[in-house]
Amino acid sequence: MWLMWAFVLGTVAGLLYDIIRPLRANWGKAAEIILDIIFALVSGVSLFVFAMASENCRLGLWQLTASLLGFLGYLYTLSRLVSPILNRIYEILTSFNRKIKNLLKKFQISAKYLFKKM
């Protein structure tokens, strides 16, 4: 049972990597480094804690291996299906963000003009 959960945890780590992949590609080199560090910390700590918990505070290497297999299995199978969907969601959110930013900029110009008259 623990090995199955370890495999699922590795798969979730792969999904997390796919979620931050569009951000890494579009935010620049500094953000890429920071996101890589955050991903490594989050996935590393969670996998370590899980492996320790499954073996009564002994490092379970089988659980870490199952997690690695889940991560690699996800990256070479499901990632090809999920990654384009996540990229499209990122594009939609970016477009929505631009529209909101333009709307706020127009509101700011209108407010400056209105309060200048008062």
mmCIF file with all atom_site columns, N, CA, C and O in Angstrom, residues 3 9-10 14 31 33 38 42-43 45 51 59 66 70 77 93 99 109:
data_model
loop_
_atom_site.group_PDB
_atom_site.id
_atom_site.type_symbol
_atom_site.label_atom_id
_atom_site.label_alt_id
_atom_site.label_comp_id
_atom_site.label_asym_id
_atom_site.label_entity_id
_atom_site.label_seq_id
_atom_site.pdbx_PDB_ins_code
_atom_site.Cartn_x
_atom_site.Cartn_y
_atom_site.Cartn_z
_atom_site.occupancy
_atom_site.B_iso_or_equiv
_atom_site.pdbx_formal_charge
_atom_site.auth_seq_id
_atom_site.auth_comp_id
_atom_site.auth_asym_id
_atom_site.auth_atom_id
_atom_site.pdbx_PDB_model_num
ATOM 1  N N  . LEU A 1 3   ? 3.820  1.604  -1.201  1.00 0.00 ? 3   LEU A N  1
ATOM 2  C CA . LEU A 1 3   ? 4.469  1.784  -2.504  1.00 0.00 ? 3   LEU A CA 1
ATOM 3  C C  . LEU A 1 3   ? 3.517  2.434  -3.503  1.00 0.00 ? 3   LEU A C  1
ATOM 4  O O  . LEU A 1 3   ? 3.931  3.258  -4.314  1.00 0.00 ? 3   LEU A O  1
ATOM 5  N N  . LEU A 1 9   ? 2.436  9.875  -5.074  1.00 0.00 ? 9   LEU A N  1
ATOM 6  C CA . LEU A 1 9   ? 3.125  11.096 -4.662  1.00 0.00 ? 9   LEU A CA 1
ATOM 7  C C  . LEU A 1 9   ? 4.140  11.543 -5.710  1.00 0.00 ? 9   LEU A C  1
ATOM 8  O O  . LEU A 1 9   ? 4.273  12.736 -5.991  1.00 0.00 ? 9   LEU A O  1
ATOM 9  N N  . GLY A 1 10  ? 4.836  10.611 -6.328  1.00 0.00 ? 10  GLY A N  1
ATOM 10 C CA . GLY A 1 10  ? 5.752  10.946 -7.414  1.00 0.00 ? 10  GLY A CA 1
ATOM 11 C C  . GLY A 1 10  ? 5.014  11.507 -8.618  1.00 0.00 ? 10  GLY A C  1
ATOM 12 O O  . GLY A 1 10  ? 5.480  12.448 -9.268  1.00 0.00 ? 10  GLY A O  1
ATOM 13 N N  . GLY A 1 14  ? 5.273  15.253 -10.364 1.00 0.00 ? 14  GLY A N  1
ATOM 14 C CA . GLY A 1 14  ? 5.362  15.522 -11.802 1.00 0.00 ? 14  GLY A CA 1
ATOM 15 C C  . GLY A 1 14  ? 4.316  16.530 -12.251 1.00 0.00 ? 14  GLY A C  1
ATOM 16 O O  . GLY A 1 14  ? 4.592  17.412 -13.069 1.00 0.00 ? 14  GLY A O  1
ATOM 17 N N  . ALA A 1 31  ? 13.468 34.071 -12.005 1.00 0.00 ? 31  ALA A N  1
ATOM 18 C CA . ALA A 1 31  ? 12.267 33.369 -11.563 1.00 0.00 ? 31  ALA A CA 1
ATOM 19 C C  . ALA A 1 31  ? 12.395 31.870 -11.806 1.00 0.00 ? 31  ALA A C  1
ATOM 20 O O  . ALA A 1 31  ? 11.905 31.067 -11.005 1.00 0.00 ? 31  ALA A O  1
ATOM 21 N N  . ILE A 1 33  ? 15.138 30.097 -11.610 1.00 0.00 ? 33  ILE A N  1
ATOM 22 C CA . ILE A 1 33  ? 15.976 29.564 -10.530 1.00 0.00 ? 33  ILE A CA 1
ATOM 23 C C  . ILE A 1 33  ? 15.185 29.466 -9.236  1.00 0.00 ? 33  ILE A C  1
ATOM 24 O O  . ILE A 1 33  ? 15.237 28.454 -8.527  1.00 0.00 ? 33  ILE A O  1
ATOM 25 N N  . ILE A 1 38  ? 12.141 26.218 -5.195  1.00 0.00 ? 38  ILE A N  1
ATOM 26 C CA . ILE A 1 38  ? 10.890 25.952 -4.486  1.00 0.00 ? 38  ILE A CA 1
ATOM 27 C C  . ILE A 1 38  ? 10.389 24.548 -4.801  1.00 0.00 ? 38  ILE A C  1
ATOM 28 O O  . ILE A 1 38  ? 9.981  23.797 -3.901  1.00 0.00 ? 38  ILE A O  1
ATOM 29 N N  . VAL A 1 42  ? 9.943  21.656 -1.975  1.00 0.00 ? 42  VAL A N  1
ATOM 30 C CA . VAL A 1 42  ? 8.612  21.109 -1.699  1.00 0.00 ? 42  VAL A CA 1
ATOM 31 C C  . VAL A 1 42  ? 8.572  19.610 -1.990  1.00 0.00 ? 42  VAL A C  1
ATOM 32 O O  . VAL A 1 42  ? 8.124  18.809 -1.151  1.00 0.00 ? 42  VAL A O  1
ATOM 33 N N  . SER A 1 43  ? 9.040  19.209 -3.160  1.00 0.00 ? 43  SER A N  1
ATOM 34 C CA . SER A 1 43  ? 8.968  17.789 -3.493  1.00 0.00 ? 43  SER A CA 1
ATOM 35 C C  . SER A 1 43  ? 9.958  16.971 -2.671  1.00 0.00 ? 43  SER A C  1
ATOM 36 O O  . SER A 1 43  ? 9.632  15.873 -2.214  1.00 0.00 ? 43  SER A O  1
ATOM 37 N N  . VAL A 1 45  ? 11.220 17.581 0.401   1.00 0.00 ? 45  VAL A N  1
ATOM 38 C CA . VAL A 1 45  ? 10.784 17.467 1.794   1.00 0.00 ? 45  VAL A CA 1
ATOM 39 C C  . VAL A 1 45  ? 9.572  16.548 1.907   1.00 0.00 ? 45  VAL A C  1
ATOM 40 O O  . VAL A 1 45  ? 9.507  15.690 2.793   1.00 0.00 ? 45  VAL A O  1
ATOM 41 N N  . ALA A 1 51  ? 8.598  9.026  3.034   1.00 0.00 ? 51  ALA A N  1
ATOM 42 C CA . ALA A 1 51  ? 9.421  7.823  3.135   1.00 0.00 ? 51  ALA A CA 1
ATOM 43 C C  . ALA A 1 51  ? 9.756  7.512  4.595   1.00 0.00 ? 51  ALA A C  1
ATOM 44 O O  . ALA A 1 51  ? 9.812  6.346  4.988   1.00 0.00 ? 51  ALA A O  1
ATOM 45 N N  . LEU A 1 59  ? 14.411 5.607  6.818   1.00 0.00 ? 59  LEU A N  1
ATOM 46 C CA . LEU A 1 59  ? 14.272 6.040  5.426   1.00 0.00 ? 59  LEU A CA 1
ATOM 47 C C  . LEU A 1 59  ? 13.924 4.843  4.547   1.00 0.00 ? 59  LEU A C  1
ATOM 48 O O  . LEU A 1 59  ? 14.690 3.888  4.447   1.00 0.00 ? 59  LEU A O  1
ATOM 49 N N  . ALA A 1 66  ? 9.816  4.151  -5.707  1.00 0.00 ? 66  ALA A N  1
ATOM 50 C CA . ALA A 1 66  ? 8.467  4.179  -6.275  1.00 0.00 ? 66  ALA A CA 1
ATOM 51 C C  . ALA A 1 66  ? 8.064  5.612  -6.623  1.00 0.00 ? 66  ALA A C  1
ATOM 52 O O  . ALA A 1 66  ? 7.421  5.853  -7.654  1.00 0.00 ? 66  ALA A O  1
ATOM 53 N N  . GLY A 1 70  ? 7.093  7.015  -10.264 1.00 0.00 ? 70  GLY A N  1
ATOM 54 C CA . GLY A 1 70  ? 5.854  7.759  -10.514 1.00 0.00 ? 70  GLY A CA 1
ATOM 55 C C  . GLY A 1 70  ? 6.125  9.079  -11.208 1.00 0.00 ? 70  GLY A C  1
ATOM 56 O O  . GLY A 1 70  ? 5.422  9.466  -12.139 1.00 0.00 ? 70  GLY A O  1
ATOM 57 N N  . THR A 1 77  ? 4.592  10.023 -19.903 1.00 0.00 ? 77  THR A N  1
ATOM 58 C CA . THR A 1 77  ? 3.288  9.593  -20.422 1.00 0.00 ? 77  THR A CA 1
ATOM 59 C C  . THR A 1 77  ? 2.251  10.711 -20.327 1.00 0.00 ? 77  THR A C  1
ATOM 60 O O  . THR A 1 77  ? 1.907  11.325 -21.326 1.00 0.00 ? 77  THR A O  1
ATOM 61 N N  . LEU A 1 93  ? -5.064 32.977 -18.546 1.00 0.00 ? 93  LEU A N  1
ATOM 62 C CA . LEU A 1 93  ? -4.882 33.806 -17.352 1.00 0.00 ? 93  LEU A CA 1
ATOM 63 C C  . LEU A 1 93  ? -4.024 35.033 -17.644 1.00 0.00 ? 93  LEU A C  1
ATOM 64 O O  . LEU A 1 93  ? -4.296 36.119 -17.121 1.00 0.00 ? 93  LEU A O  1
ATOM 65 N N  . LYS A 1 99  ? -6.013 42.298 -19.684 1.00 0.00 ? 99  LYS A N  1
ATOM 66 C CA . LYS A 1 99  ? -7.266 43.042 -19.816 1.00 0.00 ? 99  LYS A CA 1
ATOM 67 C C  . LYS A 1 99  ? -7.597 43.792 -18.522 1.00 0.00 ? 99  LYS A C  1
ATOM 68 O O  . LYS A 1 99  ? -8.004 44.957 -18.567 1.00 0.00 ? 99  LYS A O  1
ATOM 69 N N  . ILE A 1 109 ? -6.574 56.834 -15.308 1.00 0.00 ? 109 ILE A N  1
ATOM 70 C CA . ILE A 1 109 ? -6.547 58.048 -16.130 1.00 0.00 ? 109 ILE A CA 1
ATOM 71 C C  . ILE A 1 109 ? -7.836 58.832 -15.940 1.00 0.00 ? 109 ILE A C  1
ATOM 72 O O  . ILE A 1 109 ? -7.811 60.067 -15.792 1.00 0.00 ? 109 ILE A O  1
#
